[in-house]
Each structure stands twice: as C-alpha cells, then as structure tokens.
mmCIF file of C-alpha atoms and ligand atoms in Angstrom:
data_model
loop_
_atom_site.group_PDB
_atom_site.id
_atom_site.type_symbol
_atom_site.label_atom_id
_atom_site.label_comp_id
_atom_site.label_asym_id
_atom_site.label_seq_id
_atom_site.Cartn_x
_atom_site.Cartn_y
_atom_site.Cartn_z
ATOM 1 C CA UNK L 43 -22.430 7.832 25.679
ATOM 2 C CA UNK L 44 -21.747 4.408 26.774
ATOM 3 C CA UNK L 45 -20.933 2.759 22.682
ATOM 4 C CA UNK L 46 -19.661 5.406 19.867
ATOM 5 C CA UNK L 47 -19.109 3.232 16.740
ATOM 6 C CA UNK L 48 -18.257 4.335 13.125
ATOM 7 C CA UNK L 49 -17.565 1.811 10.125
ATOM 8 C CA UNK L 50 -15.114 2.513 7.382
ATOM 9 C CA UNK L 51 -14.152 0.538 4.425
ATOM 10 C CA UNK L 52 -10.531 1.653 2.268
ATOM 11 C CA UNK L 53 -8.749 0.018 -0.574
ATOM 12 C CA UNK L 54 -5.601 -1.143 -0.771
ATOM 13 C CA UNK L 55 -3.085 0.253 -3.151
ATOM 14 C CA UNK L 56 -0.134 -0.553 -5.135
ATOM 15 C CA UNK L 57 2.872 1.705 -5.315
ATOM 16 C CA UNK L 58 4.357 2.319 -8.640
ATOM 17 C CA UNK L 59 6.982 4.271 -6.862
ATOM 18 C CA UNK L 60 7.935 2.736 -3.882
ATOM 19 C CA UNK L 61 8.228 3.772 -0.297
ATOM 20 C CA UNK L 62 11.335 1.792 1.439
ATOM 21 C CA UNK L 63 12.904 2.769 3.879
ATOM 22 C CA UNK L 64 11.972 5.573 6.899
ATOM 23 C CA UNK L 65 14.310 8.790 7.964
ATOM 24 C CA UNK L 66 12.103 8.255 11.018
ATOM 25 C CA UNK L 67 11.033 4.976 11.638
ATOM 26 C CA UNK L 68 8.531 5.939 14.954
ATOM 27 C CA UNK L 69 6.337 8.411 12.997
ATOM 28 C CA UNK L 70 6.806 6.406 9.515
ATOM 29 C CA UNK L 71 8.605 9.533 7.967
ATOM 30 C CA UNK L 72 9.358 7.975 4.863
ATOM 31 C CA UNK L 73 13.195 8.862 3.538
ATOM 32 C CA UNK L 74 11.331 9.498 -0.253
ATOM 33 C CA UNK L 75 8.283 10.159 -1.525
ATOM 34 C CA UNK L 76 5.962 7.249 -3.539
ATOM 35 C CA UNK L 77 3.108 7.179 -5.959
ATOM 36 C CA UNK L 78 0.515 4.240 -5.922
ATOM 37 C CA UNK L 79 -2.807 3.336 -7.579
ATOM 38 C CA UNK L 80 -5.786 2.625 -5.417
ATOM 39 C CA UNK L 81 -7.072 -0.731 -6.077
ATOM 40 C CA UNK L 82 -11.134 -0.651 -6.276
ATOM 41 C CA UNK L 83 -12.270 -4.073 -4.752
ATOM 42 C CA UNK L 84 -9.469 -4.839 -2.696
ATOM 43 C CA UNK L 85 -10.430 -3.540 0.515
ATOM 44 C CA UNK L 86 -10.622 -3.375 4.477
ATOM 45 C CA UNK L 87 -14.132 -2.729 6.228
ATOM 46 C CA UNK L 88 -13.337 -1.672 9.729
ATOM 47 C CA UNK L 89 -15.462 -0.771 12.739
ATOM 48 C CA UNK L 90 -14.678 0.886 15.765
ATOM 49 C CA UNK L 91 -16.872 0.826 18.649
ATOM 50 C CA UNK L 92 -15.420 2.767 21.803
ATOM 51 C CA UNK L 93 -17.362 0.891 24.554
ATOM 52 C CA UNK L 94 -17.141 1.903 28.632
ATOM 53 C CA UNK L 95 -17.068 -1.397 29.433
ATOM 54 C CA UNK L 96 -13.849 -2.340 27.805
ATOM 55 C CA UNK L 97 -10.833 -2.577 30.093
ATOM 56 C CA UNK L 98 -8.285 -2.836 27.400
ATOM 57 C CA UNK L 99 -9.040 -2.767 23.103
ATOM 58 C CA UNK L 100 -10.164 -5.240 21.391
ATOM 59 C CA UNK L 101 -9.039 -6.926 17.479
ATOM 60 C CA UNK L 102 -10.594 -9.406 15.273
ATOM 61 C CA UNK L 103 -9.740 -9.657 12.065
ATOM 62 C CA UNK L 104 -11.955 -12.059 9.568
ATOM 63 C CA UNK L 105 -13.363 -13.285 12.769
ATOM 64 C CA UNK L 106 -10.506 -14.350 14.561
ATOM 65 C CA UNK L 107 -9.323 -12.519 17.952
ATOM 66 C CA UNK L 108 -6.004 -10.831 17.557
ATOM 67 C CA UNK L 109 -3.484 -9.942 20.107
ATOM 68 C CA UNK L 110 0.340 -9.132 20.938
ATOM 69 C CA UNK L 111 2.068 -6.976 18.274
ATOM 70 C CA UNK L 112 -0.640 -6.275 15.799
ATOM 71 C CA UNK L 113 -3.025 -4.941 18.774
ATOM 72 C CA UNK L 114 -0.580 -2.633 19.785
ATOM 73 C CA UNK L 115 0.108 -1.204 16.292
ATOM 74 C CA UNK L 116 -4.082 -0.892 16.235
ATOM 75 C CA UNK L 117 -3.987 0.307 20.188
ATOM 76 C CA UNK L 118 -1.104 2.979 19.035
ATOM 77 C CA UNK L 119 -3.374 4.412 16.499
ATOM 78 C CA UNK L 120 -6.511 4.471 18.861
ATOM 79 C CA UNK L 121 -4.387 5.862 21.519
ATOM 80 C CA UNK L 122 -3.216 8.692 18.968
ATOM 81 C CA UNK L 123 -6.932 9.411 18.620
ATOM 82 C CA UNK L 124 -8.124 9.065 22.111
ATOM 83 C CA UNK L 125 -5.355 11.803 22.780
ATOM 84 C CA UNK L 126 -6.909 14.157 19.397
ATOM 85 C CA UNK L 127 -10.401 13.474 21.015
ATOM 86 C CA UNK L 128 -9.360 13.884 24.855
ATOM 87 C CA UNK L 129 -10.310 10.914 26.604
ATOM 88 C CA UNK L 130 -12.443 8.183 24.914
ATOM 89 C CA UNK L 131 -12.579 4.554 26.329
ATOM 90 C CA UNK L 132 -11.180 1.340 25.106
ATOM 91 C CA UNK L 133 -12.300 0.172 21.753
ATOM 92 C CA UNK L 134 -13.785 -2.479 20.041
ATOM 93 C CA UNK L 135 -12.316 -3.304 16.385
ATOM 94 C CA UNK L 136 -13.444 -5.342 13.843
ATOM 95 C CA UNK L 137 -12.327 -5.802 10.635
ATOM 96 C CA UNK L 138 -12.552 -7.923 7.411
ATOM 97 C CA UNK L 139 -10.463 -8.016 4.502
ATOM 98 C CA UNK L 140 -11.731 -9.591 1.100
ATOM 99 C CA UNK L 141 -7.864 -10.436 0.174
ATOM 100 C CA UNK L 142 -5.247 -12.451 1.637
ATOM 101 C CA UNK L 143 -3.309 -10.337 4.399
ATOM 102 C CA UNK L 144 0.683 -9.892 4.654
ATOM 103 C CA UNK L 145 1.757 -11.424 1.539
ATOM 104 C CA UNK L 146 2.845 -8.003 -0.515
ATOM 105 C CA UNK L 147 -0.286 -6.833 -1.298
ATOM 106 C CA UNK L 148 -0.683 -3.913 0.720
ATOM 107 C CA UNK L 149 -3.260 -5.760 3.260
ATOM 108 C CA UNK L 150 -1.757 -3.221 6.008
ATOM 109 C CA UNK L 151 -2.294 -0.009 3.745
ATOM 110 C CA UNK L 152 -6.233 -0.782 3.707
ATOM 111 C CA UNK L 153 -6.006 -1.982 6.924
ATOM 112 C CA UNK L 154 -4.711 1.244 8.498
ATOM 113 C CA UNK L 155 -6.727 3.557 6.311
ATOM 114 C CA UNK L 156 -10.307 2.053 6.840
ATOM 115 C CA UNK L 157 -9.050 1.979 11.047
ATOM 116 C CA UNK L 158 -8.296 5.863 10.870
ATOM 117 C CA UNK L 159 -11.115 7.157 9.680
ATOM 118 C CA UNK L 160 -13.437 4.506 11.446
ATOM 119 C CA UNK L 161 -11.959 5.330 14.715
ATOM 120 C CA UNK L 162 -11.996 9.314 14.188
ATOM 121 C CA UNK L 163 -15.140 9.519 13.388
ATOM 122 C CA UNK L 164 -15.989 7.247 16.148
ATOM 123 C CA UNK L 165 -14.563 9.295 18.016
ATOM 124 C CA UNK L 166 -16.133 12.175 16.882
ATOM 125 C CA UNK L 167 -13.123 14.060 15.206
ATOM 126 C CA UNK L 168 -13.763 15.240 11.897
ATOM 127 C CA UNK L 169 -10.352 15.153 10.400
ATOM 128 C CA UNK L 170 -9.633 16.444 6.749
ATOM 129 C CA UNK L 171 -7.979 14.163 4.169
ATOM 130 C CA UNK L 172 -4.473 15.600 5.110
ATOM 131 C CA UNK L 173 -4.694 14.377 8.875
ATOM 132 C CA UNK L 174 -6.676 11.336 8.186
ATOM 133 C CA UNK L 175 -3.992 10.447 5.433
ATOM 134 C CA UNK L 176 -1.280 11.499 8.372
ATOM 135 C CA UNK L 177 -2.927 9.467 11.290
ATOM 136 C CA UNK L 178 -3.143 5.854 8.598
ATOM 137 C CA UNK L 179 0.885 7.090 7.689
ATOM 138 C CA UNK L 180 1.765 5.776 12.002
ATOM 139 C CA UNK L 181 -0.049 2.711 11.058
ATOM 140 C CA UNK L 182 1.531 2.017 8.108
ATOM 141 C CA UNK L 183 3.440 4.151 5.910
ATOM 142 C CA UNK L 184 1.825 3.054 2.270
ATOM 143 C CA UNK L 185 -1.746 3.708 4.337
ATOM 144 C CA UNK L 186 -1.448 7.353 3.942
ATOM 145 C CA UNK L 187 -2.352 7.131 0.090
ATOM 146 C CA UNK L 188 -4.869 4.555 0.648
ATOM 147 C CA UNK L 189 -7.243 7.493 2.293
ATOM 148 C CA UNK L 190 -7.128 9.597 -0.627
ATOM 149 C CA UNK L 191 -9.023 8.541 -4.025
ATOM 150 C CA UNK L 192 -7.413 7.531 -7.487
ATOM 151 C CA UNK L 193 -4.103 7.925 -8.462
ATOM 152 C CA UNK L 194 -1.876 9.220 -4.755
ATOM 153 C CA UNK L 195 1.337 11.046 -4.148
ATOM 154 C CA UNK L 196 2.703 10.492 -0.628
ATOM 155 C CA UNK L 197 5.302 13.680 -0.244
ATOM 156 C CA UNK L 198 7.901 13.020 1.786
ATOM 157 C CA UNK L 199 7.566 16.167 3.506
ATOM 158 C CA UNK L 200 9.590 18.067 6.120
ATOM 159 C CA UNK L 201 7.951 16.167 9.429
ATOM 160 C CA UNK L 202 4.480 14.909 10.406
ATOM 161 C CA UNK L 203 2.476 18.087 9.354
ATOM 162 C CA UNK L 204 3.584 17.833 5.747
ATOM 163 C CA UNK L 205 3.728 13.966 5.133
ATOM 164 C CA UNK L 206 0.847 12.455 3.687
ATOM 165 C CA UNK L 207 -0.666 11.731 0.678
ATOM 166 C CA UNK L 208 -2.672 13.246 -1.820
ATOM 167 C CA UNK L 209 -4.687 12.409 -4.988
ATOM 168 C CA UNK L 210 -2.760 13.809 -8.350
ATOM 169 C CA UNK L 211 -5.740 12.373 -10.594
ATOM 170 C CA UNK L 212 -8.669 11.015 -9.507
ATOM 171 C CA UNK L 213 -9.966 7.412 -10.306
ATOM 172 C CA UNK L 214 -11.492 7.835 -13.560
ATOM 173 C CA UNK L 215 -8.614 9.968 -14.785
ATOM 174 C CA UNK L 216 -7.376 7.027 -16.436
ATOM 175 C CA UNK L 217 -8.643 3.664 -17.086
ATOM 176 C CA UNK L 218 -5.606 1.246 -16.008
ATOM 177 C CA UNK L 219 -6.088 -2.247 -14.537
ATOM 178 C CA UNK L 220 -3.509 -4.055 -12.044
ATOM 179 C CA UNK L 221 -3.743 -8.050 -12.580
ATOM 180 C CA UNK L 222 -2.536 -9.182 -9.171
ATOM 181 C CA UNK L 223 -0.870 -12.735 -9.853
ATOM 182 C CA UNK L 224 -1.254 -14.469 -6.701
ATOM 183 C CA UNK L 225 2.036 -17.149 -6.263
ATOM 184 C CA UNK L 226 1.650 -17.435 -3.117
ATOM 185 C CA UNK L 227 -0.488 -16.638 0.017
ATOM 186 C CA UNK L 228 2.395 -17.617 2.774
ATOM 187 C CA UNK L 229 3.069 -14.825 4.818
ATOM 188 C CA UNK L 230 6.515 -13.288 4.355
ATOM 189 C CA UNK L 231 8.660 -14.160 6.524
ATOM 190 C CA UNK L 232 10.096 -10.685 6.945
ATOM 191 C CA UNK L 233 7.958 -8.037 6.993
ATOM 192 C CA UNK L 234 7.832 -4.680 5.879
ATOM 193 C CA UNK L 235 7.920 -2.857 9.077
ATOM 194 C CA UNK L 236 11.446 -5.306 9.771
ATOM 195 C CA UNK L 237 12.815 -4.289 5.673
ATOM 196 C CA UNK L 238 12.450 -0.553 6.244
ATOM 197 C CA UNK L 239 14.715 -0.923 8.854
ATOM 198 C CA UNK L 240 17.493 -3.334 6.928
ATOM 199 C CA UNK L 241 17.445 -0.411 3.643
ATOM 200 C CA UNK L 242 19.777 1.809 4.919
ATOM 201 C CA UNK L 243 21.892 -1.208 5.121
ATOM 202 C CA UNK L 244 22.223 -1.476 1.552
ATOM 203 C CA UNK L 245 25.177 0.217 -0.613
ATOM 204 C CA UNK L 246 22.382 0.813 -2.899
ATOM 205 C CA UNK L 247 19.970 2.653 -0.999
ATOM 206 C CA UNK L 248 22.067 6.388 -1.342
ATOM 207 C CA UNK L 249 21.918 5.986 -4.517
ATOM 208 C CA UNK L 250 17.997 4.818 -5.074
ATOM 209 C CA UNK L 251 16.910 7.847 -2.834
ATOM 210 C CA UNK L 252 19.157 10.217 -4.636
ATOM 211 C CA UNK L 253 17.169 9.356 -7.613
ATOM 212 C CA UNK L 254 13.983 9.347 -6.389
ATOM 213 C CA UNK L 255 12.474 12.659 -7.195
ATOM 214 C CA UNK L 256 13.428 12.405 -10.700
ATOM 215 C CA UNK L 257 11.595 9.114 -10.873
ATOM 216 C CA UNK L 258 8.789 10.552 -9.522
ATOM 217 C CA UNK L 259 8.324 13.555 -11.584
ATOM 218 C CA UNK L 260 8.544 10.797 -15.027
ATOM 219 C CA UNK L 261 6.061 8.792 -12.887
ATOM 220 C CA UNK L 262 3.662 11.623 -12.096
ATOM 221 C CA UNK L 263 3.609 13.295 -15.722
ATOM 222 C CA UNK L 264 3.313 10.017 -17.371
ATOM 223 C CA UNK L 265 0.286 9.877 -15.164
ATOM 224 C CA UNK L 266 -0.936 13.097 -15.715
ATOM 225 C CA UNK L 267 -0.137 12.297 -19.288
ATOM 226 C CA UNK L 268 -1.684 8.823 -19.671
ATOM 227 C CA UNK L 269 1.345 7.748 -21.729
ATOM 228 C CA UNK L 270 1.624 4.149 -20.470
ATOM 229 C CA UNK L 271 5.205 3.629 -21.937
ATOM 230 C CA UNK L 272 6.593 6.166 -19.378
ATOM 231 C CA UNK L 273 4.649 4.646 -16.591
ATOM 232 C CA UNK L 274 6.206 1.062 -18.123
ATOM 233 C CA UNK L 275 9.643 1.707 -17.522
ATOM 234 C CA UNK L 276 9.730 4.063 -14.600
ATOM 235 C CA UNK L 277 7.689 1.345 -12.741
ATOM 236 C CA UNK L 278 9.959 -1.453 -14.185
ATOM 237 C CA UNK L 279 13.125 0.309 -12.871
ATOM 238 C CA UNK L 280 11.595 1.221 -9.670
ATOM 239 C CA UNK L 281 10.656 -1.953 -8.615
ATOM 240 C CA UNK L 282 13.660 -3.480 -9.866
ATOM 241 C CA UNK L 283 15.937 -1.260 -8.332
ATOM 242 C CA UNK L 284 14.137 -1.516 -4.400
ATOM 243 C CA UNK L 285 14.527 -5.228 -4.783
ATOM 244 C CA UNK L 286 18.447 -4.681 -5.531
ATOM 245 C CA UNK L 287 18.069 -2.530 -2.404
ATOM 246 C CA UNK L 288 16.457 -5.281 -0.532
ATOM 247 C CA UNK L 289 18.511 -8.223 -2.217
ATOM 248 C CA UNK L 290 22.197 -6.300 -1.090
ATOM 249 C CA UNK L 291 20.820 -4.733 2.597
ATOM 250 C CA UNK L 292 22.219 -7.194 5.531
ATOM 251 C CA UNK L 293 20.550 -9.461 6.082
ATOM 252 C CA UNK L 294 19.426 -9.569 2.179
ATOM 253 C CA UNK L 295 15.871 -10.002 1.884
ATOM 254 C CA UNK L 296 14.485 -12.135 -1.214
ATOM 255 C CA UNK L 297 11.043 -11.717 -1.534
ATOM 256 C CA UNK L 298 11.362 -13.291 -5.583
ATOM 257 C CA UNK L 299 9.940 -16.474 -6.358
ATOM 258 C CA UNK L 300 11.060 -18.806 -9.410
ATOM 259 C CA UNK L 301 7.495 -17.783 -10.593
ATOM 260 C CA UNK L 302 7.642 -13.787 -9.909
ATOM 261 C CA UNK L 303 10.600 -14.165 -12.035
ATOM 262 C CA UNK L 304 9.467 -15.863 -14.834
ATOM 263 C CA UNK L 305 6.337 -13.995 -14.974
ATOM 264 C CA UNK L 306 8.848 -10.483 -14.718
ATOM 265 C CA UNK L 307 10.388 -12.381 -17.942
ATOM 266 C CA UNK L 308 7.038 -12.531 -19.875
ATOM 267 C CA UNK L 309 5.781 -9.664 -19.358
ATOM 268 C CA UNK L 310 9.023 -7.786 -20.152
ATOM 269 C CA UNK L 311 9.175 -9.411 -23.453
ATOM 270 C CA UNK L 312 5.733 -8.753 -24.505
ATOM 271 C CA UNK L 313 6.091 -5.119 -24.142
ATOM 272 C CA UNK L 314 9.379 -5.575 -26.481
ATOM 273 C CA UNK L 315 6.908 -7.092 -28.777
ATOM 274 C CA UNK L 316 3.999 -3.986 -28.852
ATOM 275 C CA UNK L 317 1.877 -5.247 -25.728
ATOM 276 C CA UNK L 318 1.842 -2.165 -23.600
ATOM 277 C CA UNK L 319 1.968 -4.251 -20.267
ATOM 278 C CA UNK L 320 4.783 -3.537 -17.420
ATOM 279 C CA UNK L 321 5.212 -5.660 -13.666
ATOM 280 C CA UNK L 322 6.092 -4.447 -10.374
ATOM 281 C CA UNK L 323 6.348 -6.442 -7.155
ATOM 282 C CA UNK L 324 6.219 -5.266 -3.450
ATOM 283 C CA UNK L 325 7.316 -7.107 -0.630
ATOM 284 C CA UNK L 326 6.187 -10.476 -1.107
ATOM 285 C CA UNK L 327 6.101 -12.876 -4.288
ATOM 286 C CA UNK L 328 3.248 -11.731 -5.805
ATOM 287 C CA UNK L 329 3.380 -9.757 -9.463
ATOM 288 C CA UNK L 330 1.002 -7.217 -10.334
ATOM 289 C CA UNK L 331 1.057 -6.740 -14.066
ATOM 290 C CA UNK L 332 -0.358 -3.556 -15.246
ATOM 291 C CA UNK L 333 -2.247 -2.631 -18.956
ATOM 292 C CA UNK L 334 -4.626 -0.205 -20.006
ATOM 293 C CA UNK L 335 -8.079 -1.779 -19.235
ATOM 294 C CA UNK L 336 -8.668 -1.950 -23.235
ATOM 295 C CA UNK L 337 -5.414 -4.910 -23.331
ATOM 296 C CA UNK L 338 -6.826 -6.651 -20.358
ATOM 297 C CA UNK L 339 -8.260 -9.832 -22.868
ATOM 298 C CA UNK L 340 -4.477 -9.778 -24.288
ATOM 299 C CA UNK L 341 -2.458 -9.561 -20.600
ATOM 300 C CA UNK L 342 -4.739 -12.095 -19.457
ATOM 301 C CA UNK L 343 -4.440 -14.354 -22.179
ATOM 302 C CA UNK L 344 -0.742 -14.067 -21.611
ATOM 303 C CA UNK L 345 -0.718 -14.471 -17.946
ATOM 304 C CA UNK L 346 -3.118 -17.507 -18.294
ATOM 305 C CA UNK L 347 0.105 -19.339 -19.526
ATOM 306 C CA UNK L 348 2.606 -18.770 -16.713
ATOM 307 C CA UNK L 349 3.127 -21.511 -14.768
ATOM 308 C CA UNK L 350 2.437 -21.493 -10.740
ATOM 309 C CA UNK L 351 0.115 -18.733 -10.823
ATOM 310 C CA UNK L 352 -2.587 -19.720 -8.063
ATOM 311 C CA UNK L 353 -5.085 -17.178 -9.113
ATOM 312 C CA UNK L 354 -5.297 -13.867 -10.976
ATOM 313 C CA UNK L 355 -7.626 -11.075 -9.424
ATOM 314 C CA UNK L 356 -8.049 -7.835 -11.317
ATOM 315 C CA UNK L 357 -8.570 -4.591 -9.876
ATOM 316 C CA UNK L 358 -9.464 -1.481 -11.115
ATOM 317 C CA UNK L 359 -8.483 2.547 -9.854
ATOM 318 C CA UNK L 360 -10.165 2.841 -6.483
ATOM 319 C CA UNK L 361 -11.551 5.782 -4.717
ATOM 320 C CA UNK L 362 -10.895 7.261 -1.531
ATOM 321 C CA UNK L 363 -11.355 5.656 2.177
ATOM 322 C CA UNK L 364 -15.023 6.410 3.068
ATOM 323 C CA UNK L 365 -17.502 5.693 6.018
ATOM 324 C CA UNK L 366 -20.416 3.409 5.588
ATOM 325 C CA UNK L 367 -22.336 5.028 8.491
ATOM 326 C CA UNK L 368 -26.107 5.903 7.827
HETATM 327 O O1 PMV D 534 3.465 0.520 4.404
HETATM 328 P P1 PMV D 534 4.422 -0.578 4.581
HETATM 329 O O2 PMV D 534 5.282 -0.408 5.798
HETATM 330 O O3 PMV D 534 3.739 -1.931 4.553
HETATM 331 O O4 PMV D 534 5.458 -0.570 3.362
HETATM 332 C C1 PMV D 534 5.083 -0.772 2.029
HETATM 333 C C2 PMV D 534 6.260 -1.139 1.227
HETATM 334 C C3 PMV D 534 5.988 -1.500 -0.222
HETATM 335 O O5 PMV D 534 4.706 -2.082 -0.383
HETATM 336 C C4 PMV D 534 7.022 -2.528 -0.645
HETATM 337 C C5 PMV D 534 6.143 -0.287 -1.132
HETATM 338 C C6 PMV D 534 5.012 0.708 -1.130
HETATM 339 O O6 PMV D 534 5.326 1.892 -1.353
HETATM 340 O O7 PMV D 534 3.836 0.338 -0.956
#
C-alpha cells in the first residue's frame, strides 16, 4: 500500500506525583513511580501517514515544519514501530496542539501519546494499553499515563515490560478540576529531558525517592477515597519537595516565577482558611491549582485577583488516548 495513515488525538496530564529523574535515561525508566490526572481539552491530534515516497520522516507541528532534535525524538519512536511492524516506509507527521507547547504543561506527554497510537495503528499493530502506554514512555516519560483514561499510575517497574501506566479510577470517578494559571508561555530554558539528568545531582534526590512509595500510596487512596485534603497536602509536598530537588541539583534549575510564588502563597492560605484548593507546578512557571469542580466559582474568584496571571484555562479529568479514524 503506497499511504497507511491513522489519526490520534491524547490529552495531556498533570502529575500530582511527580516523575523526575530516570534510573535509565535511554528507555525513560523512571527512578519512581508518579500519579497524574488526565486533562480533558488539553490535547494533541496527531497523524501519521507512512508514505513510499518519503526518503526520510517528516514533522509539522501547528503548521510549521520541524527538524533537528525534535524529529529524531519523533523518528526514534517511528523507528521503534517500523521495527514492531517489520519494515514500513518513512512517515509523514502532523500534529496540532490546542495549548502552548514546552512551557510545563505536559505539551510532550500528549504529544507522545496521540504519536504512539497514531503511528501503530498506522502501521497496522494493534498494541494493548500496556505497550501503547510503554512505546509513548521512549517519547516522553509522563506520556505513558497520557494513553490510559482518568486518574493514571505510572509503576516504576522492573524494566521496559513492566513500566507503564495504568488507570486507578477512571474519569468520572471523581469530579476534580485543574485551573492551569498561565504566567508565562516562554519556553523553558532547560528542559525536562536536560533536568532528569541534573536530579541525581541533588543531595536531595536519595531522600525524595526513598519516600516516594509512601507518597504514592497517600496519593492513590486519597484518590480512591475522594478525600481532597489528602490529595492537598501530598500534592503540596510533592511538588514542593521536586523543586528543592531541582533548586539544589548542579546546575540548580529555577523554574519559579515571582508570580508562581505568590499564587503558591494564596492558594496555601485559602485552604488554611476552609477553601479545599491545593497548587502544584511542573517544570515551567505555570501553577495549576486544583478544587473539586463544585469550588470552581470560589478558586476562580480567588485566582482572578493574583497579579501576572496571563490567562486561566480549566480542565477537567480526561479520558484515554483514542483514534479518530472512521
Ligand atoms: O515526561 P517529561 O520528560 O516531560 O517529564 C515530566 C516531568 C514533570 O512534568 C515535571 C513531572 C511529571 O511527572 O509529569
């Protein structure tokens, strides 16, 4: 068949315990395990379109061509699924995101998802959730729970086989809402591929890991358990304590803005005074502020007076990674 082409669209996600750092950085074998929320309406549409006239792959993303590094992270995915497949040609790839790319909110998670399963199919592999979920992990580590639906646990696992995400509640399990407070779209200036690689540099990073699966069990029952003031402070520390990681690893990384801060502040002291609302930021400057969907008015009315705040989007829990093929 001269064209195979299969579209895919995937959410992004936010961790609310994080992934930093690998044990093996080639096959994004992450050193702990991490839960996230999928974010409905922040998403990737990808398509894939293996063509015999190509003589190398092809990347656009929002319309604009793409080459060097970021077509060889694509072209090391396809190449992982020309190899599954046995032989298909070069590809096409096109893909759009509806949200700002590479600025901390987990642009490369959807990115990576929606390009596995596009390019499978394509391909005409029909992968199940755990290799789909393992194939988006070599893309980008936080992509492996963006293929999965709802609320995702990425086990750390013993190698590639076991390392991958999977949904421990699905998206209407429990009605949260993550307001995404956007301070900036700048790209960072170091990304998270580069930061992996600084966190065993940090004194602090023994310690965070050694820690992790207890923070993960308080994350997942308070999950399972929809009791947000867990969730609250287990996020709060987690985030807090991979920034100390990142802030003390050599070079230090500050991803904090004046404004992240102050809006950390805010929303701290308005859970001490009854609003269940907690923050965590990934790496970038931008806060996402969490509530129950029923105290979305009352975060929003606080968040609408914090300064440098360029624009709020809300998202809701978000399914899995599906194809849009007829
Ligand atoms: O998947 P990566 O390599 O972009 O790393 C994601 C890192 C954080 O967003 C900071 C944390 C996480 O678990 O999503």
């Amino acid at each position: 068949m001269p064209v195979r082409a299969s579209t895919a669209i995937a959410c992004a996600n936010i961790a609310f315990i994080k992934y930093w750092g690998n044990r093996d950085e080639s096959l994004r074998l992450p050193a702990s395990g991490s839960i996230s929320m999928n974010l409905a309406g922040l998403q990737t549409q990808t398509r894939v379109a293996f063509d015999e006239s190509l003589h190398g792959d092809l990347l656009s993303i929002n319309g604009q061509p793409v080459r060097g590094a970021d077509l060889q992270r694509v072209s090391s995915i396809l190449d992982e699924v020309r190899r599954m497949a046995g032989g298909v040609h070069y590809a096409r790839v096109e893909s759009q995101n509806n949200f700002p790319a590479g600025v901390g909110i987990a642009s490369s998670a959807a990115a990576f998802a929606a390009l596995a399963l596009a390019s499978s199919n394509a391909a005409g592999l029909a992968l199940s959730e755990a290799q789909l979920s393992r194939l988006a992990r070599r893309g980008s580590g936080s992509a492996c729970r963006s293929i999965p639906g709802g609320f995702v646990e990425w086990r750390a696992g013993t190698g590639d086989e076991d390392s991958f995400g999977v949904s421990i509640a699905p998206p209407d399990h429990w009605a949260l809402t993550d307001c995404i407070l956007l301070i900036s779209s700048a790209p960072k200036t170091t990304s998270s591929t580069e930061g992996h690689r600084l966190a065993a540099t940090s004194p602090l990073q023994t310690s965070r890991l050694a820690d992790a699966p207890r923070r993960l069990e308080i994350c997942r029952s308070a999950i399972l358990q929809r009791d947000f003031e867990a969730l609250a402070e287990i996020v709060e520390l987690d985030s807090n304590w991979m920034h100390a990681v990142m802030m003390t690893s050599r070079p230090p990384l500050f991803y904090w803005q004046e404004a992240t801060l102050t809006a950390m502040r805010e929303v701290s002291a308005a859970r001490k005074a009854g609003l269940p609302v907690c923050y965590t930021v990934d790496a970038g400057p931008n806060i996402h502020v969490l509530c129950e969907r029923s105290r979305e008015d009352q975060v929003l009315a606080l968040l609408a007076k914090l300064p440098s705040i360029q624009e709020v989007r809300l998202a809701h829990v978000g399914g899995p990674a599906r194809t849009t093929d007829l």
